[in-house]
């Protein structure tokens, strides 16, 4: 990738704000036979647990070579239960990818709004180093979905475009706030940064000694 002059002004330090979930309060109502809403909530909770388990399975083993029955065995549920919640192998993959995309979006948006995209990026990469399984899932899915016949091909293409557009929007906010140069080409910079992020993560997966946060600090 050809080098370009740094778009930074002066870096600022900051940490994402910690948020603690409120403690659940006991309900005074007596326990009753679950109604439709309770059964639905329990079903959704079980479905979410399966998605989280499948996410790790796909990160470790990929997707293409697994059958629905093998996924059920790896996740620790019956084949019948898996079919009940998802129906098809492709539906499980779609649920996993959607979950992965939404999993950390909110705290990243807060971090970027507070500190700016470029100054917060090293913190994001340091965090990514703590979730190797999810980063590996991204890499595996992107590699497999290059094939147009892959069931996630269209989703991954869309995800790539959304990722690049999100970076461009964050850069535009930095530009408006005076954090980066006013003459910076946002489209080219967003493409370059997206490629850098994905490339550095792949290097780190192959060589865990790579310090992703340091790379982004010095880029």
PDB file of C-alpha atoms in Angstrom:
ATOM      1  CA  UNK A   1       0.000   0.000   0.000  1.00  0.00           C
ATOM      2  CA  UNK A   2       1.569   3.361  -0.930  1.00  0.00           C
ATOM      3  CA  UNK A   3       2.281   5.551   2.063  1.00  0.00           C
ATOM      4  CA  UNK A   4       0.400   8.800   2.507  1.00  0.00           C
ATOM      5  CA  UNK A   5       1.090  11.789   4.746  1.00  0.00           C
ATOM      6  CA  UNK A   6      -0.405  11.281   8.199  1.00  0.00           C
ATOM      7  CA  UNK A   7      -3.889  12.803   8.485  1.00  0.00           C
ATOM      8  CA  UNK A   8      -3.505  13.302  12.211  1.00  0.00           C
ATOM      9  CA  UNK A   9      -3.267  16.540  14.144  1.00  0.00           C
ATOM     10  CA  UNK A  10      -2.413  15.863  17.795  1.00  0.00           C
ATOM     11  CA  UNK A  11      -3.432  12.539  19.362  1.00  0.00           C
ATOM     12  CA  UNK A  12      -5.503  12.401  22.491  1.00  0.00           C
ATOM     13  CA  UNK A  13      -5.756   9.585  24.957  1.00  0.00           C
ATOM     14  CA  UNK A  14      -8.907   8.120  26.361  1.00  0.00           C
ATOM     15  CA  UNK A  15     -10.585   4.976  27.475  1.00  0.00           C
ATOM     16  CA  UNK A  16     -14.084   3.724  26.714  1.00  0.00           C
ATOM     17  CA  UNK A  17     -16.480   4.312  29.556  1.00  0.00           C
ATOM     18  CA  UNK A  18     -17.327   1.224  31.557  1.00  0.00           C
ATOM     19  CA  UNK A  19     -20.981   0.385  31.827  1.00  0.00           C
ATOM     20  CA  UNK A  20     -22.324  -1.929  34.514  1.00  0.00           C
ATOM     21  CA  UNK A  21     -25.579  -3.728  33.934  1.00  0.00           C
ATOM     22  CA  UNK A  22     -28.174  -3.008  36.639  1.00  0.00           C
ATOM     23  CA  UNK A  23     -28.802  -5.807  39.102  1.00  0.00           C
ATOM     24  CA  UNK A  24     -31.951  -7.803  38.513  1.00  0.00           C
ATOM     25  CA  UNK A  25     -34.616  -7.293  41.179  1.00  0.00           C
ATOM     26  CA  UNK A  26     -36.752 -10.220  42.361  1.00  0.00           C
ATOM     27  CA  UNK A  27     -40.344 -10.090  41.265  1.00  0.00           C
ATOM     28  CA  UNK A  28     -43.044 -10.243  43.936  1.00  0.00           C
ATOM     29  CA  UNK A  29     -45.370 -12.168  41.635  1.00  0.00           C
ATOM     30  CA  UNK A  30     -45.815 -15.895  42.331  1.00  0.00           C
ATOM     31  CA  UNK A  31     -44.399 -18.346  39.835  1.00  0.00           C
ATOM     32  CA  UNK A  32     -47.047 -19.387  37.353  1.00  0.00           C
ATOM     33  CA  UNK A  33     -47.234 -21.708  34.389  1.00  0.00           C
ATOM     34  CA  UNK A  34     -45.293 -19.985  31.593  1.00  0.00           C
ATOM     35  CA  UNK A  35     -47.546 -18.179  29.175  1.00  0.00           C
ATOM     36  CA  UNK A  36     -46.799 -17.596  25.507  1.00  0.00           C
ATOM     37  CA  UNK A  37     -44.598 -14.587  26.208  1.00  0.00           C
ATOM     38  CA  UNK A  38     -42.487 -16.479  28.735  1.00  0.00           C
ATOM     39  CA  UNK A  39     -42.045 -19.405  26.375  1.00  0.00           C
ATOM     40  CA  UNK A  40     -41.072 -16.979  23.605  1.00  0.00           C
ATOM     41  CA  UNK A  41     -38.505 -15.265  25.861  1.00  0.00           C
ATOM     42  CA  UNK A  42     -37.038 -18.611  26.870  1.00  0.00           C
ATOM     43  CA  UNK A  43     -36.879 -19.671  23.236  1.00  0.00           C
ATOM     44  CA  UNK A  44     -35.129 -16.463  22.212  1.00  0.00           C
ATOM     45  CA  UNK A  45     -32.633 -16.829  25.049  1.00  0.00           C
ATOM     46  CA  UNK A  46     -31.862 -20.405  24.013  1.00  0.00           C
ATOM     47  CA  UNK A  47     -31.537 -19.313  20.406  1.00  0.00           C
ATOM     48  CA  UNK A  48     -29.039 -16.599  21.403  1.00  0.00           C
ATOM     49  CA  UNK A  49     -27.002 -19.150  23.374  1.00  0.00           C
ATOM     50  CA  UNK A  50     -26.851 -21.403  20.322  1.00  0.00           C
ATOM     51  CA  UNK A  51     -25.754 -18.499  18.111  1.00  0.00           C
ATOM     52  CA  UNK A  52     -22.935 -17.581  20.514  1.00  0.00           C
ATOM     53  CA  UNK A  53     -21.765 -21.202  20.638  1.00  0.00           C
ATOM     54  CA  UNK A  54     -21.977 -21.556  16.852  1.00  0.00           C
ATOM     55  CA  UNK A  55     -19.946 -18.366  16.483  1.00  0.00           C
ATOM     56  CA  UNK A  56     -17.043 -20.014  18.294  1.00  0.00           C
ATOM     57  CA  UNK A  57     -17.442 -23.251  16.323  1.00  0.00           C
ATOM     58  CA  UNK A  58     -17.287 -21.386  13.008  1.00  0.00           C
ATOM     59  CA  UNK A  59     -14.250 -19.429  14.219  1.00  0.00           C
ATOM     60  CA  UNK A  60     -12.445 -22.667  15.079  1.00  0.00           C
ATOM     61  CA  UNK A  61     -13.589 -24.903  12.209  1.00  0.00           C
ATOM     62  CA  UNK A  62     -14.956 -22.674   9.459  1.00  0.00           C
ATOM     63  CA  UNK A  63     -18.401 -23.169   7.942  1.00  0.00           C
ATOM     64  CA  UNK A  64     -18.200 -24.862   4.569  1.00  0.00           C
ATOM     65  CA  UNK A  65     -17.085 -28.295   5.745  1.00  0.00           C
ATOM     66  CA  UNK A  66     -19.639 -28.695   8.542  1.00  0.00           C
ATOM     67  CA  UNK A  67     -23.028 -30.372   8.280  1.00  0.00           C
ATOM     68  CA  UNK A  68     -26.024 -29.275  10.322  1.00  0.00           C
ATOM     69  CA  UNK A  69     -25.650 -32.412  12.444  1.00  0.00           C
ATOM     70  CA  UNK A  70     -21.952 -31.681  13.057  1.00  0.00           C
ATOM     71  CA  UNK A  71     -22.773 -28.109  14.066  1.00  0.00           C
ATOM     72  CA  UNK A  72     -25.377 -29.396  16.532  1.00  0.00           C
ATOM     73  CA  UNK A  73     -22.853 -31.813  18.029  1.00  0.00           C
ATOM     74  CA  UNK A  74     -20.176 -29.119  18.322  1.00  0.00           C
ATOM     75  CA  UNK A  75     -22.612 -26.636  19.877  1.00  0.00           C
ATOM     76  CA  UNK A  76     -23.908 -29.258  22.299  1.00  0.00           C
ATOM     77  CA  UNK A  77     -27.561 -29.451  21.266  1.00  0.00           C
ATOM     78  CA  UNK A  78     -29.644 -32.012  19.451  1.00  0.00           C
ATOM     79  CA  UNK A  79     -30.005 -31.938  15.694  1.00  0.00           C
ATOM     80  CA  UNK A  80     -33.771 -31.620  16.200  1.00  0.00           C
ATOM     81  CA  UNK A  81     -33.427 -28.567  18.456  1.00  0.00           C
ATOM     82  CA  UNK A  82     -31.053 -26.884  16.027  1.00  0.00           C
ATOM     83  CA  UNK A  83     -33.489 -27.413  13.160  1.00  0.00           C
ATOM     84  CA  UNK A  84     -36.345 -26.146  15.336  1.00  0.00           C
ATOM     85  CA  UNK A  85     -34.612 -22.830  16.008  1.00  0.00           C
ATOM     86  CA  UNK A  86     -32.958 -22.244  12.627  1.00  0.00           C
ATOM     87  CA  UNK A  87     -34.210 -24.698  10.033  1.00  0.00           C
ATOM     88  CA  UNK A  88     -31.114 -24.634   7.840  1.00  0.00           C
ATOM     89  CA  UNK A  89     -27.361 -24.400   8.114  1.00  0.00           C
ATOM     90  CA  UNK A  90     -27.389 -21.149   6.140  1.00  0.00           C
ATOM     91  CA  UNK A  91     -29.838 -19.599   8.613  1.00  0.00           C
ATOM     92  CA  UNK A  92     -27.434 -20.343  11.464  1.00  0.00           C
ATOM     93  CA  UNK A  93     -24.618 -18.673   9.556  1.00  0.00           C
ATOM     94  CA  UNK A  94     -26.762 -15.594   8.902  1.00  0.00           C
ATOM     95  CA  UNK A  95     -27.629 -15.361  12.604  1.00  0.00           C
ATOM     96  CA  UNK A  96     -23.974 -15.699  13.599  1.00  0.00           C
ATOM     97  CA  UNK A  97     -22.818 -13.012  11.175  1.00  0.00           C
ATOM     98  CA  UNK A  98     -25.571 -10.612  12.232  1.00  0.00           C
ATOM     99  CA  UNK A  99     -24.723 -11.191  15.891  1.00  0.00           C
ATOM    100  CA  UNK A 100     -21.025 -10.648  15.209  1.00  0.00           C
ATOM    101  CA  UNK A 101     -21.667  -7.365  13.414  1.00  0.00           C
ATOM    102  CA  UNK A 102     -23.817  -5.956  16.225  1.00  0.00           C
ATOM    103  CA  UNK A 103     -21.864  -7.355  19.156  1.00  0.00           C
ATOM    104  CA  UNK A 104     -19.571  -4.400  19.800  1.00  0.00           C
ATOM    105  CA  UNK A 105     -20.999  -1.640  17.624  1.00  0.00           C
ATOM    106  CA  UNK A 106     -22.402   0.486  20.460  1.00  0.00           C
ATOM    107  CA  UNK A 107     -19.254   0.891  22.550  1.00  0.00           C
ATOM    108  CA  UNK A 108     -17.144   1.563  19.475  1.00  0.00           C
ATOM    109  CA  UNK A 109     -19.529   4.297  18.338  1.00  0.00           C
ATOM    110  CA  UNK A 110     -19.311   5.900  21.782  1.00  0.00           C
ATOM    111  CA  UNK A 111     -15.524   5.672  21.778  1.00  0.00           C
ATOM    112  CA  UNK A 112     -15.189   7.231  18.314  1.00  0.00           C
ATOM    113  CA  UNK A 113     -17.610  10.029  19.166  1.00  0.00           C
ATOM    114  CA  UNK A 114     -15.628  10.889  22.276  1.00  0.00           C
ATOM    115  CA  UNK A 115     -12.064  10.635  20.989  1.00  0.00           C
ATOM    116  CA  UNK A 116     -12.245  10.570  17.196  1.00  0.00           C
ATOM    117  CA  UNK A 117     -11.728   7.569  14.964  1.00  0.00           C
ATOM    118  CA  UNK A 118      -7.971   7.762  14.427  1.00  0.00           C
ATOM    119  CA  UNK A 119      -7.089   8.434  18.054  1.00  0.00           C
ATOM    120  CA  UNK A 120      -9.395   5.674  19.305  1.00  0.00           C
ATOM    121  CA  UNK A 121      -8.318   3.088  16.723  1.00  0.00           C
ATOM    122  CA  UNK A 122      -5.330   1.766  18.737  1.00  0.00           C
ATOM    123  CA  UNK A 123      -7.700   1.098  21.654  1.00  0.00           C
ATOM    124  CA  UNK A 124     -10.025  -0.825  19.363  1.00  0.00           C
ATOM    125  CA  UNK A 125      -7.165  -2.939  18.049  1.00  0.00           C
ATOM    126  CA  UNK A 126      -5.923  -3.617  21.590  1.00  0.00           C
ATOM    127  CA  UNK A 127      -9.421  -4.818  22.430  1.00  0.00           C
ATOM    128  CA  UNK A 128      -9.555  -6.963  19.290  1.00  0.00           C
ATOM    129  CA  UNK A 129      -6.431  -8.733  20.520  1.00  0.00           C
ATOM    130  CA  UNK A 130      -8.533 -10.040  23.434  1.00  0.00           C
ATOM    131  CA  UNK A 131     -11.217 -11.601  21.196  1.00  0.00           C
ATOM    132  CA  UNK A 132      -9.139 -13.829  18.954  1.00  0.00           C
ATOM    133  CA  UNK A 133     -11.999 -16.211  18.212  1.00  0.00           C
ATOM    134  CA  UNK A 134     -14.198 -13.464  16.785  1.00  0.00           C
ATOM    135  CA  UNK A 135     -11.378 -11.965  14.731  1.00  0.00           C
ATOM    136  CA  UNK A 136     -10.605 -15.434  13.394  1.00  0.00           C
ATOM    137  CA  UNK A 137     -14.283 -15.856  12.537  1.00  0.00           C
ATOM    138  CA  UNK A 138     -14.155 -12.649  10.496  1.00  0.00           C
ATOM    139  CA  UNK A 139     -11.068 -13.812   8.628  1.00  0.00           C
ATOM    140  CA  UNK A 140     -12.452 -17.295   7.944  1.00  0.00           C
ATOM    141  CA  UNK A 141     -15.830 -16.028   6.762  1.00  0.00           C
ATOM    142  CA  UNK A 142     -14.297 -13.383   4.494  1.00  0.00           C
ATOM    143  CA  UNK A 143     -11.951 -15.929   2.938  1.00  0.00           C
ATOM    144  CA  UNK A 144     -14.670 -18.533   2.377  1.00  0.00           C
ATOM    145  CA  UNK A 145     -17.244 -16.006   1.145  1.00  0.00           C
ATOM    146  CA  UNK A 146     -15.002 -14.781  -1.680  1.00  0.00           C
ATOM    147  CA  UNK A 147     -16.643 -17.605  -3.644  1.00  0.00           C
ATOM    148  CA  UNK A 148     -19.897 -16.193  -5.111  1.00  0.00           C
ATOM    149  CA  UNK A 149     -21.638 -19.517  -4.420  1.00  0.00           C
ATOM    150  CA  UNK A 150     -21.006 -19.242  -0.675  1.00  0.00           C
ATOM    151  CA  UNK A 151     -24.269 -18.648   1.243  1.00  0.00           C
ATOM    152  CA  UNK A 152     -22.755 -15.646   3.012  1.00  0.00           C
ATOM    153  CA  UNK A 153     -21.230 -14.062  -0.102  1.00  0.00           C
ATOM    154  CA  UNK A 154     -23.789 -11.274  -0.461  1.00  0.00           C
ATOM    155  CA  UNK A 155     -23.783 -10.611   3.271  1.00  0.00           C
ATOM    156  CA  UNK A 156     -19.987 -10.317   3.415  1.00  0.00           C
ATOM    157  CA  UNK A 157     -19.954  -8.015   0.377  1.00  0.00           C
ATOM    158  CA  UNK A 158     -22.516  -5.828   2.121  1.00  0.00           C
ATOM    159  CA  UNK A 159     -20.576  -5.993   5.383  1.00  0.00           C
ATOM    160  CA  UNK A 160     -17.424  -4.851   3.594  1.00  0.00           C
ATOM    161  CA  UNK A 161     -19.243  -1.873   2.123  1.00  0.00           C
ATOM    162  CA  UNK A 162     -20.843  -1.010   5.486  1.00  0.00           C
ATOM    163  CA  UNK A 163     -17.473  -1.212   7.231  1.00  0.00           C
ATOM    164  CA  UNK A 164     -15.866   1.113   4.705  1.00  0.00           C
ATOM    165  CA  UNK A 165     -18.817   3.526   4.842  1.00  0.00           C
ATOM    166  CA  UNK A 166     -18.682   3.588   8.644  1.00  0.00           C
ATOM    167  CA  UNK A 167     -14.987   4.458   8.561  1.00  0.00           C
ATOM    168  CA  UNK A 168     -15.687   7.227   6.065  1.00  0.00           C
ATOM    169  CA  UNK A 169     -18.427   8.639   8.305  1.00  0.00           C
ATOM    170  CA  UNK A 170     -16.109   8.555  11.326  1.00  0.00           C
ATOM    171  CA  UNK A 171     -13.392  10.301   9.325  1.00  0.00           C
ATOM    172  CA  UNK A 172     -15.882  12.934   8.184  1.00  0.00           C
ATOM    173  CA  UNK A 173     -16.751  13.597  11.831  1.00  0.00           C
ATOM    174  CA  UNK A 174     -13.044  13.910  12.632  1.00  0.00           C
ATOM    175  CA  UNK A 175     -12.634  16.274   9.712  1.00  0.00           C
ATOM    176  CA  UNK A 176     -15.544  18.448  10.840  1.00  0.00           C
ATOM    177  CA  UNK A 177     -14.084  18.566  14.358  1.00  0.00           C
ATOM    178  CA  UNK A 178     -10.695  19.659  13.012  1.00  0.00           C
ATOM    179  CA  UNK A 179      -8.936  16.479  14.104  1.00  0.00           C
ATOM    180  CA  UNK A 180      -7.693  15.641  10.601  1.00  0.00           C
ATOM    181  CA  UNK A 181      -6.755  17.648   7.520  1.00  0.00           C
ATOM    182  CA  UNK A 182      -9.562  19.338   5.632  1.00  0.00           C
ATOM    183  CA  UNK A 183      -8.100  18.299   2.255  1.00  0.00           C
ATOM    184  CA  UNK A 184      -8.008  14.575   3.058  1.00  0.00           C
ATOM    185  CA  UNK A 185      -9.734  12.350   0.476  1.00  0.00           C
ATOM    186  CA  UNK A 186     -12.169  10.498   2.725  1.00  0.00           C
ATOM    187  CA  UNK A 187     -13.057   7.751   0.246  1.00  0.00           C
ATOM    188  CA  UNK A 188      -9.458   6.761  -0.424  1.00  0.00           C
ATOM    189  CA  UNK A 189      -8.498   7.059   3.242  1.00  0.00           C
ATOM    190  CA  UNK A 190     -11.439   4.890   4.334  1.00  0.00           C
ATOM    191  CA  UNK A 191     -10.457   2.225   1.804  1.00  0.00           C
ATOM    192  CA  UNK A 192      -6.807   2.358   2.902  1.00  0.00           C
ATOM    193  CA  UNK A 193      -7.700   2.124   6.602  1.00  0.00           C
ATOM    194  CA  UNK A 194     -10.152  -0.746   6.070  1.00  0.00           C
ATOM    195  CA  UNK A 195      -7.459  -2.642   4.170  1.00  0.00           C
ATOM    196  CA  UNK A 196      -4.882  -1.854   6.865  1.00  0.00           C
ATOM    197  CA  UNK A 197      -7.141  -3.017   9.698  1.00  0.00           C
ATOM    198  CA  UNK A 198      -8.038  -6.294   8.003  1.00  0.00           C
ATOM    199  CA  UNK A 199      -4.458  -6.910   6.902  1.00  0.00           C
ATOM    200  CA  UNK A 200      -2.970  -6.272  10.342  1.00  0.00           C
ATOM    201  CA  UNK A 201      -5.524  -8.565  11.943  1.00  0.00           C
ATOM    202  CA  UNK A 202      -4.617 -11.339   9.514  1.00  0.00           C
ATOM    203  CA  UNK A 203      -0.909 -10.830  10.262  1.00  0.00           C
ATOM    204  CA  UNK A 204      -1.713 -11.066  13.982  1.00  0.00           C
ATOM    205  CA  UNK A 205      -3.702 -14.279  13.523  1.00  0.00           C
ATOM    206  CA  UNK A 206      -0.665 -15.807  11.818  1.00  0.00           C
ATOM    207  CA  UNK A 207       1.833 -14.247  14.234  1.00  0.00           C
ATOM    208  CA  UNK A 208       0.431 -13.348  17.688  1.00  0.00           C
ATOM    209  CA  UNK A 209       3.598 -11.371  18.444  1.00  0.00           C
ATOM    210  CA  UNK A 210       2.306  -8.598  16.155  1.00  0.00           C
ATOM    211  CA  UNK A 211       1.227  -5.610  18.272  1.00  0.00           C
ATOM    212  CA  UNK A 212      -1.866  -4.395  16.439  1.00  0.00           C
ATOM    213  CA  UNK A 213      -2.356  -1.355  18.667  1.00  0.00           C
ATOM    214  CA  UNK A 214       1.232  -0.230  18.095  1.00  0.00           C
ATOM    215  CA  UNK A 215       0.830  -0.594  14.343  1.00  0.00           C
ATOM    216  CA  UNK A 216      -2.219   1.681  14.393  1.00  0.00           C
ATOM    217  CA  UNK A 217      -0.507   4.178  16.686  1.00  0.00           C
ATOM    218  CA  UNK A 218       2.438   4.543  14.313  1.00  0.00           C
ATOM    219  CA  UNK A 219       0.495   4.282  11.034  1.00  0.00           C
TER     220      UNK A 219
END
